[in-house]
Coordinates of C-alpha atoms in Angstrom, one line a residue:
Chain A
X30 CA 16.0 -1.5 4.5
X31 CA 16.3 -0.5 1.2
X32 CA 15.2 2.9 -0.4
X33 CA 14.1 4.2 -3.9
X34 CA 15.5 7.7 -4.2
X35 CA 14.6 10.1 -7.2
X36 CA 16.8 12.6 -7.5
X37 CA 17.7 14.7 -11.1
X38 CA 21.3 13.9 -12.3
X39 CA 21.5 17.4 -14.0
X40 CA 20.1 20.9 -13.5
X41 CA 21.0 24.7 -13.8
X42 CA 22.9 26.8 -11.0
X43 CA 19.8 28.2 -8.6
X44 CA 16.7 26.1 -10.0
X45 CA 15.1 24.5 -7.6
X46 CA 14.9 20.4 -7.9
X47 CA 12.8 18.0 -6.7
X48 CA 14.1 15.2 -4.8
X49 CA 12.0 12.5 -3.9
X50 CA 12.4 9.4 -1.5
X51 CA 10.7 6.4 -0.5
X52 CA 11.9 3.6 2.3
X53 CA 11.5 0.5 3.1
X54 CA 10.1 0.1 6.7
X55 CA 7.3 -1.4 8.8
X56 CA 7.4 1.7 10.8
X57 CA 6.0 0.1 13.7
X58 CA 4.1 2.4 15.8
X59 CA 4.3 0.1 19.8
X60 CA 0.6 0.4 20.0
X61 CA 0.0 -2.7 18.1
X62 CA -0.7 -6.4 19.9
X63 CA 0.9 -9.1 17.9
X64 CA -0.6 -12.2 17.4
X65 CA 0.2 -13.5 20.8
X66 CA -1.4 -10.5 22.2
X67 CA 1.7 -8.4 23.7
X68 CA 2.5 -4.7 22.6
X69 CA 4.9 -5.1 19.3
X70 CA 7.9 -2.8 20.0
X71 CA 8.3 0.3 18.6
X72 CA 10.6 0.4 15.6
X73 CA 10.4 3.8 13.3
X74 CA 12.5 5.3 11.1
X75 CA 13.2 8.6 13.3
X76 CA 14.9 10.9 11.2
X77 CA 15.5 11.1 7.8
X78 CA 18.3 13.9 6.3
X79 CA 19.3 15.6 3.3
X80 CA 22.8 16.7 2.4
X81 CA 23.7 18.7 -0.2
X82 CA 27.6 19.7 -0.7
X83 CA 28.2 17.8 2.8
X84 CA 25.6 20.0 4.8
X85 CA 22.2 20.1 6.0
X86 CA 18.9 21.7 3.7
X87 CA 16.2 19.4 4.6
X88 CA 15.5 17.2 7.4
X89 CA 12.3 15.1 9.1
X90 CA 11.4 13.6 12.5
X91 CA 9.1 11.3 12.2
X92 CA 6.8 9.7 14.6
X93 CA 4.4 6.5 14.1
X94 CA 2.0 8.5 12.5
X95 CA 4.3 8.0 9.3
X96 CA 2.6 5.5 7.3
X97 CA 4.6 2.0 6.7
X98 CA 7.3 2.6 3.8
X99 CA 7.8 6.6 4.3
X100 CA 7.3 8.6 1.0
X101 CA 9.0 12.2 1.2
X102 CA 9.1 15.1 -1.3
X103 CA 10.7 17.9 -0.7
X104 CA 13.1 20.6 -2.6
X105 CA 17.0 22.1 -2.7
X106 CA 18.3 24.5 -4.7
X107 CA 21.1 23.4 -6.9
X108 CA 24.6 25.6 -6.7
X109 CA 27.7 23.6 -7.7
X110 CA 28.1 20.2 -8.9
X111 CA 27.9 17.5 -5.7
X112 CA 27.0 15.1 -3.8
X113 CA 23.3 14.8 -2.7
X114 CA 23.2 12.4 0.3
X115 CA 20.1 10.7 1.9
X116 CA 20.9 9.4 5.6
X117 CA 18.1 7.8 7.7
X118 CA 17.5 6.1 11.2
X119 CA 15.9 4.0 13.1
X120 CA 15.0 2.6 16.7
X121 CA 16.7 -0.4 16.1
X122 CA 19.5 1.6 15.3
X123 CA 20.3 0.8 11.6
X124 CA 21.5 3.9 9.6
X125 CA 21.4 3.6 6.2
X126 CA 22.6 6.3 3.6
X127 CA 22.1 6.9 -0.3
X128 CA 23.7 9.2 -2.4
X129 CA 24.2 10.7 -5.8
X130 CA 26.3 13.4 -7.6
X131 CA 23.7 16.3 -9.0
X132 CA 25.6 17.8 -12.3
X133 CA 25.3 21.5 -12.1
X134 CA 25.8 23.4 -14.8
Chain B
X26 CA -36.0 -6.2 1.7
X27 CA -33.8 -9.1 1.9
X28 CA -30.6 -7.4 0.8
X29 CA -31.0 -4.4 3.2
X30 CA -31.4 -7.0 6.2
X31 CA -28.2 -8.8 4.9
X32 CA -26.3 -5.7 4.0
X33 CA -26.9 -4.7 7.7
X34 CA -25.8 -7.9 8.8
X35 CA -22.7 -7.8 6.7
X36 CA -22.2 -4.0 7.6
X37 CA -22.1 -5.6 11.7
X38 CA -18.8 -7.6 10.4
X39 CA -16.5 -4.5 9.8
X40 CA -18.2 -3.6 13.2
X41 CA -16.5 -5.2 15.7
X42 CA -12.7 -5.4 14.1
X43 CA -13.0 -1.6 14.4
X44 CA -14.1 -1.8 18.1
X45 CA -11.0 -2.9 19.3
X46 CA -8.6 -2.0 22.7
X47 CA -7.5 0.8 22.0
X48 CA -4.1 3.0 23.9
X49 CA -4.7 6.2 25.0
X50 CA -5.8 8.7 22.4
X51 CA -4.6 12.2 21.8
X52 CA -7.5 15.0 22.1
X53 CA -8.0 18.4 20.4
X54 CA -6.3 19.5 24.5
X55 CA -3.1 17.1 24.7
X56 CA -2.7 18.4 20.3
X57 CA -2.9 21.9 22.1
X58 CA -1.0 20.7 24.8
X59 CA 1.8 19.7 22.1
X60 CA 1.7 22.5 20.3
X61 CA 2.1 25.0 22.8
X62 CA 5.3 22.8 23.7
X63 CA 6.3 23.7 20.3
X64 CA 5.6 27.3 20.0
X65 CA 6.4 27.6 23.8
X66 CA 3.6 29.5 24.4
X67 CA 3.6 32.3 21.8
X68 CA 1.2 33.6 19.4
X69 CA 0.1 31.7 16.6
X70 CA -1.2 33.6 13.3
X71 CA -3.5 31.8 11.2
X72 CA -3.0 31.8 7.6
X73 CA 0.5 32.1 5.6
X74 CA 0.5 28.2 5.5
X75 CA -0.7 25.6 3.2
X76 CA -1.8 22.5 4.3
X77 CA -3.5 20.0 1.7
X78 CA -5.3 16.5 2.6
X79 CA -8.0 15.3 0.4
X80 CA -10.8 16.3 2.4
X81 CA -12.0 12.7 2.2
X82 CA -9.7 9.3 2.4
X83 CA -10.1 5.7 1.2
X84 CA -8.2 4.6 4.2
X85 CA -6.1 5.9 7.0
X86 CA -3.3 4.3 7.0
X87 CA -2.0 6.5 4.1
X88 CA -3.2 9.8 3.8
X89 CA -0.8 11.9 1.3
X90 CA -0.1 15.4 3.0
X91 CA 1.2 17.9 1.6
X92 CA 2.6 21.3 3.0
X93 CA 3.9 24.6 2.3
X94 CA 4.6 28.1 3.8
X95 CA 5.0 31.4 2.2
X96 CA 9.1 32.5 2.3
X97 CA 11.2 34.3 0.3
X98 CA 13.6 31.6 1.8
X99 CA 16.7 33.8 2.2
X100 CA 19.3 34.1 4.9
X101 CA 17.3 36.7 6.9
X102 CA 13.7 35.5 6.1
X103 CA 13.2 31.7 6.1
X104 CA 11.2 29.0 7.3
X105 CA 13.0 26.4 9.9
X106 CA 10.3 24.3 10.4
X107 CA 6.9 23.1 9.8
X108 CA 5.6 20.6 12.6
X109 CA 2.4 18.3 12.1
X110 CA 0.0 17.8 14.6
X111 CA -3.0 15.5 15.4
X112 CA -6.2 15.2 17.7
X113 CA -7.2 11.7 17.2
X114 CA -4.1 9.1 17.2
X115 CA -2.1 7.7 19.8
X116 CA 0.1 10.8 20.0
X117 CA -0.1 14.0 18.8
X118 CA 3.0 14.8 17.2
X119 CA 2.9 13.8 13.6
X120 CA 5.6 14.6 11.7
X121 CA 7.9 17.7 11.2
X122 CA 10.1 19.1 8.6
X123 CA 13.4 21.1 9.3
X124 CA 14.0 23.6 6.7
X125 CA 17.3 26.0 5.5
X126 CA 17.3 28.9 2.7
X127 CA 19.2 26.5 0.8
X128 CA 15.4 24.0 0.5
X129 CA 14.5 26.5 -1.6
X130 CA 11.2 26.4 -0.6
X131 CA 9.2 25.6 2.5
X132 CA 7.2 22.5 1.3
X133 CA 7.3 19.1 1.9
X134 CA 5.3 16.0 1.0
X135 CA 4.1 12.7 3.3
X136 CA 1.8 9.8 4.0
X137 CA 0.4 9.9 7.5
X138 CA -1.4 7.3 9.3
X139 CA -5.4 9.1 10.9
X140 CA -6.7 7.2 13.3
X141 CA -10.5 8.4 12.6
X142 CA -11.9 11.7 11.4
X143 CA -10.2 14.8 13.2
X144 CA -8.5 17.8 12.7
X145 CA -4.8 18.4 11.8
X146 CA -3.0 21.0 12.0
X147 CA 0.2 22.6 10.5
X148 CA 2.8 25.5 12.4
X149 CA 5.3 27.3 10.7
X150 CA 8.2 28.3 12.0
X151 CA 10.0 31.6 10.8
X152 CA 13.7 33.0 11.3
X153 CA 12.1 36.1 12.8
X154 CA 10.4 33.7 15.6
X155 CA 7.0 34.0 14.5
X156 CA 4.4 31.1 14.2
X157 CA 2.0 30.5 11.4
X158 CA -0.6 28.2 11.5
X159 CA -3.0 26.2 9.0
X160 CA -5.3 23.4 9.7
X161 CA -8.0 21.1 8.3
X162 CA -10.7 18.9 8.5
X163 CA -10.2 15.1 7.1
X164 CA -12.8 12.5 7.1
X165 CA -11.5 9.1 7.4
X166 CA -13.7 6.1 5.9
X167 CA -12.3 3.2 7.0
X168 CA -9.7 3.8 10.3
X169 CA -6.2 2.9 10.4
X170 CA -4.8 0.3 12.4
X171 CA -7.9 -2.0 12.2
X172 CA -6.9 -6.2 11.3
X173 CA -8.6 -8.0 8.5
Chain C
X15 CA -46.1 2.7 -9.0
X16 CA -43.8 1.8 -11.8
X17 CA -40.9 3.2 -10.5
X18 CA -41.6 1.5 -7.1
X19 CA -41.9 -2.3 -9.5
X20 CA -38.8 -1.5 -11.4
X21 CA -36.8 -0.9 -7.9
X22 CA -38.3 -4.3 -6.8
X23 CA -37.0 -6.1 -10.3
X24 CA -33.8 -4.8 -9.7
X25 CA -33.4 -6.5 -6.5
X26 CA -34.9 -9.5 -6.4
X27 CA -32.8 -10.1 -10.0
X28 CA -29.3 -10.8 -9.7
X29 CA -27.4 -7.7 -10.7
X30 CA -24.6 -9.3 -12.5
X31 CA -22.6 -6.2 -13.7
X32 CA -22.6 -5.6 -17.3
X33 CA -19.6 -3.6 -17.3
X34 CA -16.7 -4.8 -15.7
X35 CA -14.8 -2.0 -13.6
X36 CA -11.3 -2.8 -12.2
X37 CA -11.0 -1.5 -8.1
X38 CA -8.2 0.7 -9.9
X39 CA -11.1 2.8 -12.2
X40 CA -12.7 2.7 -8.5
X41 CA -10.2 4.4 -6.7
X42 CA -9.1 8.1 -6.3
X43 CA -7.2 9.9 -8.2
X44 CA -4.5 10.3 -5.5
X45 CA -4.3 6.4 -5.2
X46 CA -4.2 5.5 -8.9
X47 CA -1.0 8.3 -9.0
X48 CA 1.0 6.6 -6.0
X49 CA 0.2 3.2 -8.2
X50 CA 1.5 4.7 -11.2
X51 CA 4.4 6.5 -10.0
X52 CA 7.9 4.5 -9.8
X53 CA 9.0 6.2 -7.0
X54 CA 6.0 6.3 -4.4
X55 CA 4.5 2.6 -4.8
X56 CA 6.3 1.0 -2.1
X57 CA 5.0 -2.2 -4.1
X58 CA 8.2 -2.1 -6.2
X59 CA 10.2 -2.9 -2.7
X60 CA 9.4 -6.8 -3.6
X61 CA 9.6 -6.6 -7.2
X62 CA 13.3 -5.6 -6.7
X63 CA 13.6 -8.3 -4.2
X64 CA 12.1 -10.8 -6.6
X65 CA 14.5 -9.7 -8.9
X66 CA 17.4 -10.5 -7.2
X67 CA 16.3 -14.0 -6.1
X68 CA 15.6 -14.5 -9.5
X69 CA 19.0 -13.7 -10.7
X70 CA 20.1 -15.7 -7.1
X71 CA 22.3 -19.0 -6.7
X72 CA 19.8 -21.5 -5.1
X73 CA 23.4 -23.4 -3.6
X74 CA 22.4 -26.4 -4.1
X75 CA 24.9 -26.7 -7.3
X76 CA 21.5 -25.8 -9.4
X77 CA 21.4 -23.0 -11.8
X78 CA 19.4 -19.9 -10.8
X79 CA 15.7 -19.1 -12.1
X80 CA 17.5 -16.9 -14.6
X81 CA 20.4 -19.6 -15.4
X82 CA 17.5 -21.6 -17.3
X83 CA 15.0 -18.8 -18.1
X84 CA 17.4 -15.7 -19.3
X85 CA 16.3 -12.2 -18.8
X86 CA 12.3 -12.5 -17.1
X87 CA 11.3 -9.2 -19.6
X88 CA 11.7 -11.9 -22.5
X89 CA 10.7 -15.5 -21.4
X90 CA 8.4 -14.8 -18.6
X91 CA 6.5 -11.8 -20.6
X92 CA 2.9 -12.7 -20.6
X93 CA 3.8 -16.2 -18.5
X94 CA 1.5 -15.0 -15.4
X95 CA -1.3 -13.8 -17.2
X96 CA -2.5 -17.6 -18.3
X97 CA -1.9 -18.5 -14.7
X98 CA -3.2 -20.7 -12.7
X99 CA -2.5 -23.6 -15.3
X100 CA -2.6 -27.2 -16.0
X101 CA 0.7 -28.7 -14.7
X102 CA 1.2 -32.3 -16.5
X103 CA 3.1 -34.2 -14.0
X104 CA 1.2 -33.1 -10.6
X105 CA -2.3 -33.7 -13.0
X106 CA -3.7 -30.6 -11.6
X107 CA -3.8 -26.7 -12.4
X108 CA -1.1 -24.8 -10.1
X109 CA -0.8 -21.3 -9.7
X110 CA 2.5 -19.2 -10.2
X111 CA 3.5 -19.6 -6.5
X112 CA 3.1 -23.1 -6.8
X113 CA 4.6 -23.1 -9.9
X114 CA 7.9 -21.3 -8.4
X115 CA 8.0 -24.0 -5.8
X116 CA 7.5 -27.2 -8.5
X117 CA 10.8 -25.2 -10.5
X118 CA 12.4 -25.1 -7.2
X119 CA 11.9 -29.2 -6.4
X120 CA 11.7 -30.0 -9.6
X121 CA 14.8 -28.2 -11.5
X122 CA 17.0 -26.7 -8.4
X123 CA 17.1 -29.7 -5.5
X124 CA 16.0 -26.8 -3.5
X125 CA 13.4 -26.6 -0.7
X126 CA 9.8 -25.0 -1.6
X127 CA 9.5 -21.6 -0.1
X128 CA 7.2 -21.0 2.8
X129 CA 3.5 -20.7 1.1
X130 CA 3.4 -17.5 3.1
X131 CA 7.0 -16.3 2.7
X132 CA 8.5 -12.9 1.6
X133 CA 10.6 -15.0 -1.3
X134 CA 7.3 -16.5 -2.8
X135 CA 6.0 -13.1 -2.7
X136 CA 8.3 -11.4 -4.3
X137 CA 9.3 -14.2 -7.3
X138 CA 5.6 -14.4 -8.0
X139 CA 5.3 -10.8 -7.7
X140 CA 8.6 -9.9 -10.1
X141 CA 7.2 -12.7 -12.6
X142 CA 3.6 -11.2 -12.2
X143 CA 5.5 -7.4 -13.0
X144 CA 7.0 -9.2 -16.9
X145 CA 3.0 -8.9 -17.9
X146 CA 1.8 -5.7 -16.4
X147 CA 0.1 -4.5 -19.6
X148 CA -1.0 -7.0 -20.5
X149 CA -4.3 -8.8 -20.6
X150 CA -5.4 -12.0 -18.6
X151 CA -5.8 -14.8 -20.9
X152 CA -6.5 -18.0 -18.6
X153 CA -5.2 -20.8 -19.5
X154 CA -7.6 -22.9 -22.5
X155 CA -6.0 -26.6 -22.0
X156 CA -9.6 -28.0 -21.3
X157 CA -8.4 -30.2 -18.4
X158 CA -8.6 -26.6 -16.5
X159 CA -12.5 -26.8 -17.2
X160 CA -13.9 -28.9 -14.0
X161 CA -11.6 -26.7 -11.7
X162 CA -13.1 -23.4 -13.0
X163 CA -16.2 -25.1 -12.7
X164 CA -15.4 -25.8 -9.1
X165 CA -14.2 -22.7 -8.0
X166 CA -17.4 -21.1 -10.1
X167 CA -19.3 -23.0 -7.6
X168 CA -17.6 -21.8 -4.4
X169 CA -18.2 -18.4 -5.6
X170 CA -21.7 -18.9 -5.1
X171 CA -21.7 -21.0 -2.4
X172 CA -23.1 -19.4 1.1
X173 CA -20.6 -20.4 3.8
X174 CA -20.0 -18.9 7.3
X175 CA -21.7 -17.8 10.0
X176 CA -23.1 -15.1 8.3
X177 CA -24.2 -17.6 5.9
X178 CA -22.8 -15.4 2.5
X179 CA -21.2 -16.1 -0.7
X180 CA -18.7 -14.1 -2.3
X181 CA -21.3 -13.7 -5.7
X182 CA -23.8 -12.3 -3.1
X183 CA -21.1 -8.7 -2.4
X184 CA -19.0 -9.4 -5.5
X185 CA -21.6 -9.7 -8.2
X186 CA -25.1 -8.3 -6.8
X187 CA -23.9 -5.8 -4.4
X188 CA -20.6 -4.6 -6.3
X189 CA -20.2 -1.0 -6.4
X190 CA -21.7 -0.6 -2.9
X191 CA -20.5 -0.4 0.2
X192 CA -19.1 -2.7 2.9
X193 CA -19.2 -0.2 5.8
X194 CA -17.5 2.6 4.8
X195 CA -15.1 0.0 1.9
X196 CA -16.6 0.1 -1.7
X197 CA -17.5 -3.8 -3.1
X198 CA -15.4 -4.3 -5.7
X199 CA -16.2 -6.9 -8.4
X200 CA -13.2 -8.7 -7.5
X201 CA -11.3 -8.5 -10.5
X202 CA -7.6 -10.3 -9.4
X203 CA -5.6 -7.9 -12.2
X204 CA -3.4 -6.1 -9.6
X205 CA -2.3 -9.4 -7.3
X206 CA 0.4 -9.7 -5.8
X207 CA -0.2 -5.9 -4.3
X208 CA 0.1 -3.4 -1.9
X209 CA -2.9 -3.1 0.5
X210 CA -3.0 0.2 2.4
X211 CA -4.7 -2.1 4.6
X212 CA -2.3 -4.4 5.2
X213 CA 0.2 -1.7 5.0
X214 CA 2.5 -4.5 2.9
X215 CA 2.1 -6.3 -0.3
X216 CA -0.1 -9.5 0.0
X217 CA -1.1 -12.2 -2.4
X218 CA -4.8 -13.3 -3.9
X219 CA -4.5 -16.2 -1.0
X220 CA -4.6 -13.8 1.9
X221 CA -7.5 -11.4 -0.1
X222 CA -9.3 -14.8 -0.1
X223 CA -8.5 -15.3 3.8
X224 CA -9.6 -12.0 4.5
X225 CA -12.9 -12.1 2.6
X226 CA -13.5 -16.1 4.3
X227 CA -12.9 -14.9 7.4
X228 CA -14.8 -11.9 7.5
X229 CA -18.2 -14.2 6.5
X230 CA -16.8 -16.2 9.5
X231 CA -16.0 -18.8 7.6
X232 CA -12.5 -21.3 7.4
X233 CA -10.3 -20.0 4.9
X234 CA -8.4 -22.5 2.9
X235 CA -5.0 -23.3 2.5
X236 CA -2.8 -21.2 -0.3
X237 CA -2.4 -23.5 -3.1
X238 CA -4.8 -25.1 -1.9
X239 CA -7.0 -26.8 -5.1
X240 CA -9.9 -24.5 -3.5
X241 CA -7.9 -21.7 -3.9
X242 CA -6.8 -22.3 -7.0
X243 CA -10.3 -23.3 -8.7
X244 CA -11.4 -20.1 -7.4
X245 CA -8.6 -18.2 -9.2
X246 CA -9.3 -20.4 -11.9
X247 CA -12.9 -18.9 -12.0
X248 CA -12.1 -15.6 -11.0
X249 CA -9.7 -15.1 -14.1
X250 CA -11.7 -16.0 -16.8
X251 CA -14.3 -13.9 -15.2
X252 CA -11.8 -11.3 -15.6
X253 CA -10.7 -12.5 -18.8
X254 CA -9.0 -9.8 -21.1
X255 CA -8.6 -7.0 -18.4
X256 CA -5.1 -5.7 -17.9
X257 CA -2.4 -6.8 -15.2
X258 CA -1.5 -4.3 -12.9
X259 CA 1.0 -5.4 -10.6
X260 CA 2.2 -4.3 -8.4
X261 CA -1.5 -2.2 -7.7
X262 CA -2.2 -0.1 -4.6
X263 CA -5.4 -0.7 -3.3
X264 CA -7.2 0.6 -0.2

C-alpha cells in the first residue's frame, strides 16, 4: 500500500492549506464473486486520519462505497511549524502512516 | 436500416453483464433507516450544506464528490461531521468525514462508487447538535461493479 | 426528400472519421482533471512501481534495466512511441512488453515476467510514461509492413457470435454509443491505463480481450502476433497523436 500525499511544505500562521491524499487499495467491497464464483472477502481501507502537531483535525470512515485507490481532499489551518501525519487502516489490518513537517512562518 | 438492427443487437451485449446476481440493495427506507441511526431521530434542516456530484457520470465506479457546510469553524460553533448516504448500493452508509475547528473548514473531497441512478444525500453535524441536510440527484450511465 | 437520400448516403457509406478525436477530447472535464493531476490519477501507483524495478537487481548477477540503459527520462524518451517494432533476432515485430521480457532473457538470465503480471505492467507502463508528450511514430523498418497489413485485416474482419468487426463500432459507428459507453475510435495513445472500469490499470492486450469477448468471440493471447499486428495497425492509424500515459478512461 503505498500513498501519494500532497501536502504544502510552507505557509503563513492561520491560512488554511490544502492537503491532498491518494492510496493505493483495491478497496474490496465482499459483494463481489471471484472467478471461482465465491464472495471475495471484504478488504477496505476503514479509516484514514490526519494529525497535525500530534492531534486529530480531520478524519474519514469509509465504507465500500469508496471507489478503488481512495482520493481525499480536505483542509487544516496552519499554526506552528510541525508535523502533518497521514495514518490509515485496513481490514486486513495493515496500518500505514505518511508524514511531513509543514514550515509555518 | 441495417446499422439500427446491429446497433440493437450490439446494445443486447452490455445487456446481460449488467443483469447480474446481485446482494441485497439499499432502498430510499433502509438510507432513511441509516440516517435516522445517525441523527438518532432528530430533526433534520434542509439547506446550510453543499453537496456537489456532476449531475451526470461516465461511470460509477468513480464519481468525484465533493462537500461542504457553512461554519464559522470555531470552538463554540463547528462542524463534527458530515456523513454520506445512499439509496441504491449494497449499503447505505457511504462515507463520512470527522471534522475539528482546527480543519478550518467543513469540506471534504471523494470518489464514490453508485450502483445505478439514485439519490445521495449529505447530514451535517453541528457542535450545537443540530442536523443539516443536502441531497441530490445523480444519473449513472454505465453502473458500477459490472465485469467486462 | 433530399434530406431523407443524404441520411441514407451517410449510412450505407462507411463513415471513416475525418477527424481523429482521442477518448481523452471525449471525456468530461472532471475525468481529463483526475488524468492530469499528479496527485489524483491513481495510474501513477505503477509508474512508481515501474520505476523501482527498473532501477531493481534482477539477482541473477545481471545488471539492472537501468545498469545498461541509465536514467529512462534520457535513453528511453520517445522508445515506446515507435512500438511495436521489428526485433532482428526473433524475425518478427514485438511490442514493449515483449520487448521487456526479450531484455530480461536475452541481457539478464532472468525469467520473462508473467504476460499478465503487475511487473510487465508497470515496466511497460514507466517506459510508456518517458514519451508522454510525445507523438506516436510507428516504427518505418518495412519488414513491419505485412504485420500492419494483417492486423488491418482483423480490424475488419467480422468474428463472433455477434458476427462484428471492430471497424464496424470503431470506424462507422465511432462517436455513438455502446449502451450507455460512447464508441471511441480507438486511438491506443493512453495504454497502459487506468480504466474506471476495471478500477486498476490494464494494458492494450486486455482492451483487446474485452472488446473480443464482448462480440463473443476468442480473444488472443498477449503478445500474441494477432495482437501485435493489430497494434501494429492501430498505431499508424493513430500516427502522430500524443502519448498519454498513464490516461484515465471510463
Amino acid at each position: 500500500m503505498s500513498a501519494l500525499v500532497n501536502i504544502p511544505e510552507t505557509a503563513a500562521p492561520g491560512e488554511i492549506v490544502d492537503i491532498k491524499v491518494l492510496l493505493q487499495h483495491p478497496m474490496e467491497t465482499g459483494f463481489r464473486t471471484g472467478p471461482d464464483g465465491k464472495l471475495v472477502p471484504r478488504n477496505i481501507i476503514h479509516s484514514l486520519r490526519c494529525l497535525y502537531l500530534s492531534e486529530e483535525v480531520f478524519a474519514a470512515e469509509l465504507f465500500p462505497a469508496v471507489t478503488a485507490n481512495p482520493f481525499f481532499a480536505f483542509t487544516l489551518v496552519a499554526e506552528t511549524t510541525g508535523e502533518v501525519e497521514i495514518l490509515w487502516a485496513d481490514d486486513a489490518g495493515e496500518e500505514q502512516r505518511q508524514s511531513q513537517t509543514l514550515t509555518v512562518g | 436500416m441495417k446499422a439500427t438492427r446491429r446497433q440493437a443487437i450490439a446494445m443486447g451485449l452490455a445487456m446481460p453483464l449488467a443483469l447480474r446476481v446481485r446482494p441485497a440493495q439499499a432502498t430510499p427506507e433502509t438510507m432513511q433507516a441509516a440516517i435516522d441511526a445517525f441523527t438518532g431521530g432528530a430533526a433534520v434542516t434542509e439547506g446550510g450544506v453543499e453537496l456537489k456530484i456532476p449531475a451526470l457520470v461516465e461511470n460509477g465506479n468513480s464519481v468525484p464528490l465533493s462537500v461542504s457546510a457553512e461554519s464559522p469553524m470555531t470552538d463554540e460553533d463547528h462542524v463534527e461531521e458530515i456523513a454520506i448516504f445512499n439509496e441504491v448500493n449494497p449499503l447505505p452508509d457511504t462515507v463520512r468525514f470527522h471534522f475539528t475547528p482546527r480543519s478550518g473548514r467543513a469540506t471534504a473531497q471523494t470518489r464514490i462508487r453508485l450502483n445505478g441512478t439514485q439519490h445521495v444525500t449529505a447530514i451535517a453535524r453541528k457542535s450545537d447538535g443540530t442536523f443539516h441536510s443536502a441531497q441530490v440527484n445523480v444519473i449513472v450511465t454505465a453502473p458500477a461493479c459490472r465485469e467486462s | 426528400m433530399r434530406l431523407a437520400a443524404l441520411l441514407a448516403l451517410a449510412l450505407a457509406l462507411p463513415a471513416v472519421a475525418e477527424e481523429r478525436v482521442t477518448g481523452f477530447e471525449q471525456m468530461s472535464e472532471d475525468l481529463q482533471a483526475m488524468q492530469n493531476d499528479p496527485v489524483a490519477n491513481p495510474g501513477l501507483f505503477w509508474i512508481a512501481d515501474g520505476e523501482t524495478l527498473w532501477s531493481e537487481d534482477p539477482g541473477t548477477g545481471a545488471d539492472s534495466c537501468k545498469g545498461c540503459h541509465g536514467d529512462a527520462s534520457d535513453s528511453m524518451a520517445g522508445v515506446a512511441a515507435s512500438y511495436p517494432a521489428w526485433d532482428e533476432e526473433s524475425g518478427r515485430p514485438v511490442d514493449l512488453a515483449g520487448r521487456i521480457n526479450l531484455c530480461r532473457t536475452r541481457h539478464q538470465d532472468a525469467e520473462p515476467f508473467e504476460r499478465v503480471s503487475d511487473e510487465l505492467l508497470s515496466l511497460a507502463a514507466y517506459l510508456t510514461h518517458q514519451s508522454k508528450g510525445m507523438p506516436i511514430t510507428p516504427d518505418d523498418d518495412p519488414r513491419t509492413d505485412p504485420w500492419r497489413e494483417r492486423g488491418e485485416d482483423l480490424f475488419a474482419r467480422r468474428i463472433g457470435q455477434l458476427n462484428l468487426s471492430c471497424a464496424q463500432c470503431h470506424d462507422r459507428l465511432a462517436g455513438g454509443h455502446l449502451g450507455s459507453a460512447l464508441i471511441p475510435q480507438a486511438h491506443p495513445t493512453g495504454y497502459p491505463q487506468y480504466r474506471l472500469e476495471w478500477e486498476t490499470m490494464g494494458s492494450l492486450a486486455r482492451r483487446f480481450d474485452n472488446c473480443i469477448f464482448g462480440v463473443r468471440a476468442e480473444p488472443y493471447e498477449a503478445g500474441s502476433e494477432d495482437y501485435v499486428s493489430l497494434e501494429l495497425y492501430l498505431k499508424s492509424r493513430a500516427a502522430g497523436l500524443t502519448i498519454e500515459s498513464p490516461a484515465i478512461r471510463p
